[in-house]
mmCIF file of C-alpha atoms in Angstrom:
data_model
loop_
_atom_site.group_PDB
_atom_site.id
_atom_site.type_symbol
_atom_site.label_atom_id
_atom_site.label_comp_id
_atom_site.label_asym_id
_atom_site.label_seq_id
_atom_site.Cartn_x
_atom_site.Cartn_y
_atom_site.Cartn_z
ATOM 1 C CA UNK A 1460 12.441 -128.427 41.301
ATOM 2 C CA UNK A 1461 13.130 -127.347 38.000
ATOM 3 C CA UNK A 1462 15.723 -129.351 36.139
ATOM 4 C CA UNK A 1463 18.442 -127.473 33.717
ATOM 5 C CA UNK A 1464 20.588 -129.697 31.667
ATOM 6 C CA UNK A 1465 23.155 -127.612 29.005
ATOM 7 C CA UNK A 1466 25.284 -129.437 26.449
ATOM 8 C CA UNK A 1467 27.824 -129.963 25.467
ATOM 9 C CA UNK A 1468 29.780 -130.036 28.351
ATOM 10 C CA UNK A 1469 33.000 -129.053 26.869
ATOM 11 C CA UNK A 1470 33.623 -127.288 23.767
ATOM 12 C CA UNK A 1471 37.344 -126.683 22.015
ATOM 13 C CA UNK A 1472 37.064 -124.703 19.248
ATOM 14 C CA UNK A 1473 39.406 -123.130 16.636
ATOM 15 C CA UNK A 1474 39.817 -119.677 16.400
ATOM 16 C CA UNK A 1475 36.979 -118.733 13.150
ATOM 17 C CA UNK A 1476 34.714 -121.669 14.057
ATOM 18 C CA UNK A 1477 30.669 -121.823 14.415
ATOM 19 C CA UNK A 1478 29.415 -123.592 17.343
ATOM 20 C CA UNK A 1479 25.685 -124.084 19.224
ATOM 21 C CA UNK A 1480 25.405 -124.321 22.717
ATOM 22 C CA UNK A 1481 21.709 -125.980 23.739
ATOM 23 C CA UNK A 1482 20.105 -125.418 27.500
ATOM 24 C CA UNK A 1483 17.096 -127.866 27.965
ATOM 25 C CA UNK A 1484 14.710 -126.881 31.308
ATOM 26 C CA UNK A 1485 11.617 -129.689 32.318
ATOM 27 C CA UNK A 1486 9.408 -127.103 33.065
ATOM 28 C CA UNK A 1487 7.498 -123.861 32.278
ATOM 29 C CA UNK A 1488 9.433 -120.516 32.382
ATOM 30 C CA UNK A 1489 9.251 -116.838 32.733
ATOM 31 C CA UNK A 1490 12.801 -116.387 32.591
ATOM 32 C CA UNK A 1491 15.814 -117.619 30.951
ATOM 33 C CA UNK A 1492 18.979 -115.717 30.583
ATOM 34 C CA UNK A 1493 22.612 -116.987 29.264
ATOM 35 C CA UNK A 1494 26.062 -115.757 30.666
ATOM 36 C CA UNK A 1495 29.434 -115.665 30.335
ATOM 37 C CA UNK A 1496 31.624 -116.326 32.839
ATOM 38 C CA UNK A 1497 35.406 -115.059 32.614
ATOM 39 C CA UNK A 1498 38.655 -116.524 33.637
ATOM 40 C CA UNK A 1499 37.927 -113.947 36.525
ATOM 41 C CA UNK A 1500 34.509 -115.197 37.630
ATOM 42 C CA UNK A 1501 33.029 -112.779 36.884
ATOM 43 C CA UNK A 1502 29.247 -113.355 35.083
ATOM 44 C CA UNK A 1503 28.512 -111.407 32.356
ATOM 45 C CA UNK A 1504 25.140 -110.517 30.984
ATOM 46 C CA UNK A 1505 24.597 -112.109 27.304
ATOM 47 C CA UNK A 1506 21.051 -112.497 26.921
ATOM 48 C CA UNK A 1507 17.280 -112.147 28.573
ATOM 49 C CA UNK A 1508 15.180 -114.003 26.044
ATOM 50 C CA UNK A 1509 12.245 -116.293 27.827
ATOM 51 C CA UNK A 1510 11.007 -116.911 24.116
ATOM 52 C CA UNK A 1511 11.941 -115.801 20.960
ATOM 53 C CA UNK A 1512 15.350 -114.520 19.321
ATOM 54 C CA UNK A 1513 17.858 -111.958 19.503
ATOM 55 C CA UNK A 1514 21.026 -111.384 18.195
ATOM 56 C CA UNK A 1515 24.131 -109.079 19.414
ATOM 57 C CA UNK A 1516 27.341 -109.012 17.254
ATOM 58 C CA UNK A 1517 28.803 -112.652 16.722
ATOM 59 C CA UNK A 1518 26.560 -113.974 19.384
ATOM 60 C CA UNK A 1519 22.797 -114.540 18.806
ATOM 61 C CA UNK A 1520 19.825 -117.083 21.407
ATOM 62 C CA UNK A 1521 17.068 -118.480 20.615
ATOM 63 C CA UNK A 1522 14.305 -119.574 23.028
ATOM 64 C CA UNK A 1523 11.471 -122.185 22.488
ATOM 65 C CA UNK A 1524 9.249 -122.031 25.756
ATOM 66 C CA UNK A 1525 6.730 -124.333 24.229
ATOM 67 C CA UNK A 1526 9.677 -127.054 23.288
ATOM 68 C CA UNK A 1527 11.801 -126.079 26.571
ATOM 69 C CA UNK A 1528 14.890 -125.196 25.145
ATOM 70 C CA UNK A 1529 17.366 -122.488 24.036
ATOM 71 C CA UNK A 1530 20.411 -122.329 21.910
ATOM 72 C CA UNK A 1531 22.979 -119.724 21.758
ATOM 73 C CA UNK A 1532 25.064 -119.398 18.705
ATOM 74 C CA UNK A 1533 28.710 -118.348 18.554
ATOM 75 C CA UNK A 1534 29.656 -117.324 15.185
ATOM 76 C CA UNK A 1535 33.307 -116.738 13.917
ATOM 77 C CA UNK A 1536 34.677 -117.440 17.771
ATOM 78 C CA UNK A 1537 37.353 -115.474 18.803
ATOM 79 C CA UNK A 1538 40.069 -116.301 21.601
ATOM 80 C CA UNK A 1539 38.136 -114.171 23.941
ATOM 81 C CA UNK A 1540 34.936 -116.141 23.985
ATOM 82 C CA UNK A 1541 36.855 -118.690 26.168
ATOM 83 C CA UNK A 1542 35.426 -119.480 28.918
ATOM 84 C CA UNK A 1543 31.771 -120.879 30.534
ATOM 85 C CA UNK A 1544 28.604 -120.083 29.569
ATOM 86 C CA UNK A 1545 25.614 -120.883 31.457
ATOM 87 C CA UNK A 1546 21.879 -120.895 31.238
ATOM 88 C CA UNK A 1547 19.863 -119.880 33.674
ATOM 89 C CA UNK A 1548 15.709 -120.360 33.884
ATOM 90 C CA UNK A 1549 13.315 -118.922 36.360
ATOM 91 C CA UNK A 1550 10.249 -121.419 36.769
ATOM 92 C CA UNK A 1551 6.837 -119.640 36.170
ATOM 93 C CA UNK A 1552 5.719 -121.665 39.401
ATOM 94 C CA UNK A 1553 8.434 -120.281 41.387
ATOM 95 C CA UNK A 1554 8.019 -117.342 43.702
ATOM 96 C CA UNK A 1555 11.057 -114.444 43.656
ATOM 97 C CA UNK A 1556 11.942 -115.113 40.007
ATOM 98 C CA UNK A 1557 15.102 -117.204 41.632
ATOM 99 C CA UNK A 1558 16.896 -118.426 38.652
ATOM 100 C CA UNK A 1559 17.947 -122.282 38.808
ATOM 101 C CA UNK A 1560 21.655 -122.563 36.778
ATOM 102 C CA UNK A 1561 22.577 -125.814 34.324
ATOM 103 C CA UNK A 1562 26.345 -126.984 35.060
ATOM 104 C CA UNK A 1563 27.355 -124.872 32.255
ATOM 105 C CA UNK A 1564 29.321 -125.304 29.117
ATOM 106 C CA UNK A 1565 33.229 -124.656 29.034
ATOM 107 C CA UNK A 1566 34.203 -123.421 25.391
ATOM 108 C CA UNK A 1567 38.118 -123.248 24.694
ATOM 109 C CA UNK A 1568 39.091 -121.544 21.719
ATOM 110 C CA UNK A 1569 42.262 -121.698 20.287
ATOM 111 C CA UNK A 1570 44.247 -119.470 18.158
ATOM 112 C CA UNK B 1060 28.108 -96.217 37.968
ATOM 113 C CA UNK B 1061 24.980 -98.242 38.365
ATOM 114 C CA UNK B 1062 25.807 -101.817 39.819
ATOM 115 C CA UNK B 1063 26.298 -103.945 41.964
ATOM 116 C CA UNK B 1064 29.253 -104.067 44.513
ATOM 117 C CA UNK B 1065 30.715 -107.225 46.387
ATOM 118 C CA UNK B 1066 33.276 -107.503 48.860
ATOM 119 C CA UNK B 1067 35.801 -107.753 49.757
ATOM 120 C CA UNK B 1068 36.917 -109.810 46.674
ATOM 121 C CA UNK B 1069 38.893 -112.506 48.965
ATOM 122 C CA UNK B 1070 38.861 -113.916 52.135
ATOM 123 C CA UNK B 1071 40.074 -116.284 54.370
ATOM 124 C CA UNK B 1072 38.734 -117.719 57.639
ATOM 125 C CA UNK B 1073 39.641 -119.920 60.403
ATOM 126 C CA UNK B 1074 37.949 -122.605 60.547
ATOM 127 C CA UNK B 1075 35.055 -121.698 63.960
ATOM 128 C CA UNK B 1076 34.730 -118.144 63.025
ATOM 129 C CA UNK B 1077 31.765 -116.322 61.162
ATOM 130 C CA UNK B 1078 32.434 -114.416 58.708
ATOM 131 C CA UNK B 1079 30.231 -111.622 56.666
ATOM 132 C CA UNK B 1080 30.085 -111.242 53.004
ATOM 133 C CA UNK B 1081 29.016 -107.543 51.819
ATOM 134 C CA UNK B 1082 26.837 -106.869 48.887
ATOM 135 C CA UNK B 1083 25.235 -103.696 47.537
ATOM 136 C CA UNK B 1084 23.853 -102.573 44.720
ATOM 137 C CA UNK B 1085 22.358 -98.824 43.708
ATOM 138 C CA UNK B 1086 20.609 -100.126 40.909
ATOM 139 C CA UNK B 1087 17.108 -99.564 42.996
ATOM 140 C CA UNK B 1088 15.986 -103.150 42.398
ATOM 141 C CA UNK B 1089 13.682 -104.432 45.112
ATOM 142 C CA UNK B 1090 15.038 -108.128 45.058
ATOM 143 C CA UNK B 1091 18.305 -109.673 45.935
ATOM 144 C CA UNK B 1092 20.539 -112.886 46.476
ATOM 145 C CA UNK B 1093 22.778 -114.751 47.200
ATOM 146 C CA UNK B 1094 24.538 -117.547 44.840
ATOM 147 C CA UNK B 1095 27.466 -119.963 45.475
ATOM 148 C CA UNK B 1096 29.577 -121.805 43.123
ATOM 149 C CA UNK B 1097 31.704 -124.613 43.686
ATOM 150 C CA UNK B 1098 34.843 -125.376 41.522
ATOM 151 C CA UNK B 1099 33.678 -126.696 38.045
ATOM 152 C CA UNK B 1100 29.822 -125.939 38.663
ATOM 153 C CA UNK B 1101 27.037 -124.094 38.279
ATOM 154 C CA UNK B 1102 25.161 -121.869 40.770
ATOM 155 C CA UNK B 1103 22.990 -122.812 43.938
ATOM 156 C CA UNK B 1104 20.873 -120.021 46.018
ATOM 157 C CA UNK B 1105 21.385 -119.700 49.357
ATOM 158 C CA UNK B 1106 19.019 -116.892 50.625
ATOM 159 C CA UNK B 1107 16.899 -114.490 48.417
ATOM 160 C CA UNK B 1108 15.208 -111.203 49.451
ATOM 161 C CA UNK B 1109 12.064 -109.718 47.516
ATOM 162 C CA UNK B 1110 12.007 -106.652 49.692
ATOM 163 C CA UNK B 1111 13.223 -105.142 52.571
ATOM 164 C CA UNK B 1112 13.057 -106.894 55.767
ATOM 165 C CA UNK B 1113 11.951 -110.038 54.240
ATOM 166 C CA UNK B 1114 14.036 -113.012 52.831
ATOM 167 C CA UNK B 1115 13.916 -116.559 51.936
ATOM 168 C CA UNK B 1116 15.697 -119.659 52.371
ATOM 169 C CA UNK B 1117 17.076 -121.295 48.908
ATOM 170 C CA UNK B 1118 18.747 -124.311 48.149
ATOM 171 C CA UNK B 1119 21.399 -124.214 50.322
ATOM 172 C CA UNK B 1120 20.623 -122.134 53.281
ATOM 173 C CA UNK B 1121 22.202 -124.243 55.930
ATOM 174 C CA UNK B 1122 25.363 -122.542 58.098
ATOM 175 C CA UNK B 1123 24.013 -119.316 56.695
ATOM 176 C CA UNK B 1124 22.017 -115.913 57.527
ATOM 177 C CA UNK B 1125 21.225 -113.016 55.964
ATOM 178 C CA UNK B 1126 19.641 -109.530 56.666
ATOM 179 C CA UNK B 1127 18.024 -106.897 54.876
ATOM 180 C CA UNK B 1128 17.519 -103.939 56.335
ATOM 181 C CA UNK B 1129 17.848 -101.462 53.494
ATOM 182 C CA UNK B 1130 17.042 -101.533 50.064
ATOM 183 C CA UNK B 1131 20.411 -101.535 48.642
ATOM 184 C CA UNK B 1132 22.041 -104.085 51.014
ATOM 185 C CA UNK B 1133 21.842 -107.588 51.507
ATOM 186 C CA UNK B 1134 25.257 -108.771 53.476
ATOM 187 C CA UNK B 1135 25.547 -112.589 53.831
ATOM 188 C CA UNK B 1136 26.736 -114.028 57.186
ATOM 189 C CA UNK B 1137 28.984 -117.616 56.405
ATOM 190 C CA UNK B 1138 28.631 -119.097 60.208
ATOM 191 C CA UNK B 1139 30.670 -121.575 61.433
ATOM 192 C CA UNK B 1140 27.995 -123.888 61.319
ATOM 193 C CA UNK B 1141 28.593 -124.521 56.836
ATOM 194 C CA UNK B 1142 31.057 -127.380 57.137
ATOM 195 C CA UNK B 1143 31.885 -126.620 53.847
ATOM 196 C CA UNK B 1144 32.344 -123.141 53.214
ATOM 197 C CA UNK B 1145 35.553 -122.479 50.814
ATOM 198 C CA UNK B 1146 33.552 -121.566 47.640
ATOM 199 C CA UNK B 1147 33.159 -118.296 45.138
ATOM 200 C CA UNK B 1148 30.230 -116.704 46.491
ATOM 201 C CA UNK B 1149 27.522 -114.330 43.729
ATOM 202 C CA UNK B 1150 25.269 -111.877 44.946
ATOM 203 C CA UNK B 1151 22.695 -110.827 42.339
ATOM 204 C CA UNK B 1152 19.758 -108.506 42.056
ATOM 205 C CA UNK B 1153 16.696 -107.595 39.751
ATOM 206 C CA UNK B 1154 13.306 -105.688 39.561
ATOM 207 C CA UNK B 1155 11.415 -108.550 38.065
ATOM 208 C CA UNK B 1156 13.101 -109.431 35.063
ATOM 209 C CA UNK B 1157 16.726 -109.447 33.935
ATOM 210 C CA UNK B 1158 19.286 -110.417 37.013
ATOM 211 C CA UNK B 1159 22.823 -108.563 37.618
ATOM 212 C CA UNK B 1160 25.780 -109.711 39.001
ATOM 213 C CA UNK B 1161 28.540 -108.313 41.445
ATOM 214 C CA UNK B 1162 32.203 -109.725 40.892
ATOM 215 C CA UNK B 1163 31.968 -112.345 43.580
ATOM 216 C CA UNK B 1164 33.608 -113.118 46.894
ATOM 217 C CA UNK B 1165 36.339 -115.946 47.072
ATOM 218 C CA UNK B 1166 36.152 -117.235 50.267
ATOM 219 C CA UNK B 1167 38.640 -119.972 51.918
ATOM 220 C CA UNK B 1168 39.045 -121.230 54.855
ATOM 221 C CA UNK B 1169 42.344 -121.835 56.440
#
């Protein structure tokens, strides 16, 4: 199956700081959405982008099908971006748009 | 509210029993599933559904069952057969693109 691989792993940030998260999938996709997930577990929509860009306050993706990745930028982090954030892809091959999740990234931001 | 609704939000189990996760959503989407995530991971499917009265096996479907007999319910049946089955359980749904999320189920066995 499809193979999702997100970096970095861990992230500590201070509170103001830039960062890039990068999700890299080995095959073809129709999907690809990022999350959040709080300290509750609870997973929060960020963004559906299987190609191109978008951009929602601080937070903005961007997808490269062809190149099979996607970034997601945090800009100006605040304490509440704490938490994981995973990628998710949805193989074109695959039948019931399942989405397969990387291991996710766990971003710490301090004050 | 549209959404999607998981319960109850804990549980425990003795080990031997079955126990039945509930999910439903009134967000009209034709497909559901089911998700679980281990401590410091990501998520692995267990069972999906594209429509009613049909599912699928995922990843992970062993010591499991599901059923779908309406559109907005897909409950997930842990069976005493999962040797493992203390996790944080995700049900999910879509209509072709974007997926949604309920809170999750925390289930532990005791």
């Amino acid at each position: 199956g499809i193979q999702v691989e997100q970096s970095p792993p861990d992230l500590i940030l201070q509170e103001g700081a830039n960062s890039t998260l990068r999700c890299n999938f080995s095959d073809s996709v129709n999907n690809l959405q990022w999350f959040h997930q709080n300290p509750w577990g609870q997973l929060i929509n960020l963004f559906y982008i299987p190609s191109g860009t978008k951009q929602n306050g601080r937070l903005s993706a961007t997808t490269v099908a062809t190149e099979r990745y996607s970034l997601l930028y945090i800009s100006s982090s605040q304490t509440t971006d704490s938490g994981v954030y995973f990628c998710a892809v949805g193989p074109i091959k695959a039948a019931g748009n399942k989405l397969t999740f990387g291991g996710g990234t766990r971003v710490l931001v301090k004050p | 509210d549209g959404g999607i609704t998981q319960s109850p939000k804990y549980l425990f189990r003795k080990e031997g029993q079955n126990v039945t996760l509930s999910c439903e959503q009134n967000l009209n989407h034709d497909a559901m599933y089911w998700y679980r995530q281990d401590p410091g991971q990501g998520l692995r499917l267990i069972y999906y559904s594209q429509i009613v009265n049909d599912f699928q096996k995922g990843d992970i479907a062993e010591g499991y069952s599901v059923s779908r007999e309406k559109q907005e319910s897909f409950p997930l049946t842990v069976t005493s057969a999962q040797k493992n089955p203390t996790a944080f359980y995700l049900c999910a749904s879509n209509q072709g693109t974007e997926a949604f999320f309920g809170q999750g189920t925390r289930l532990t066995v005791v």
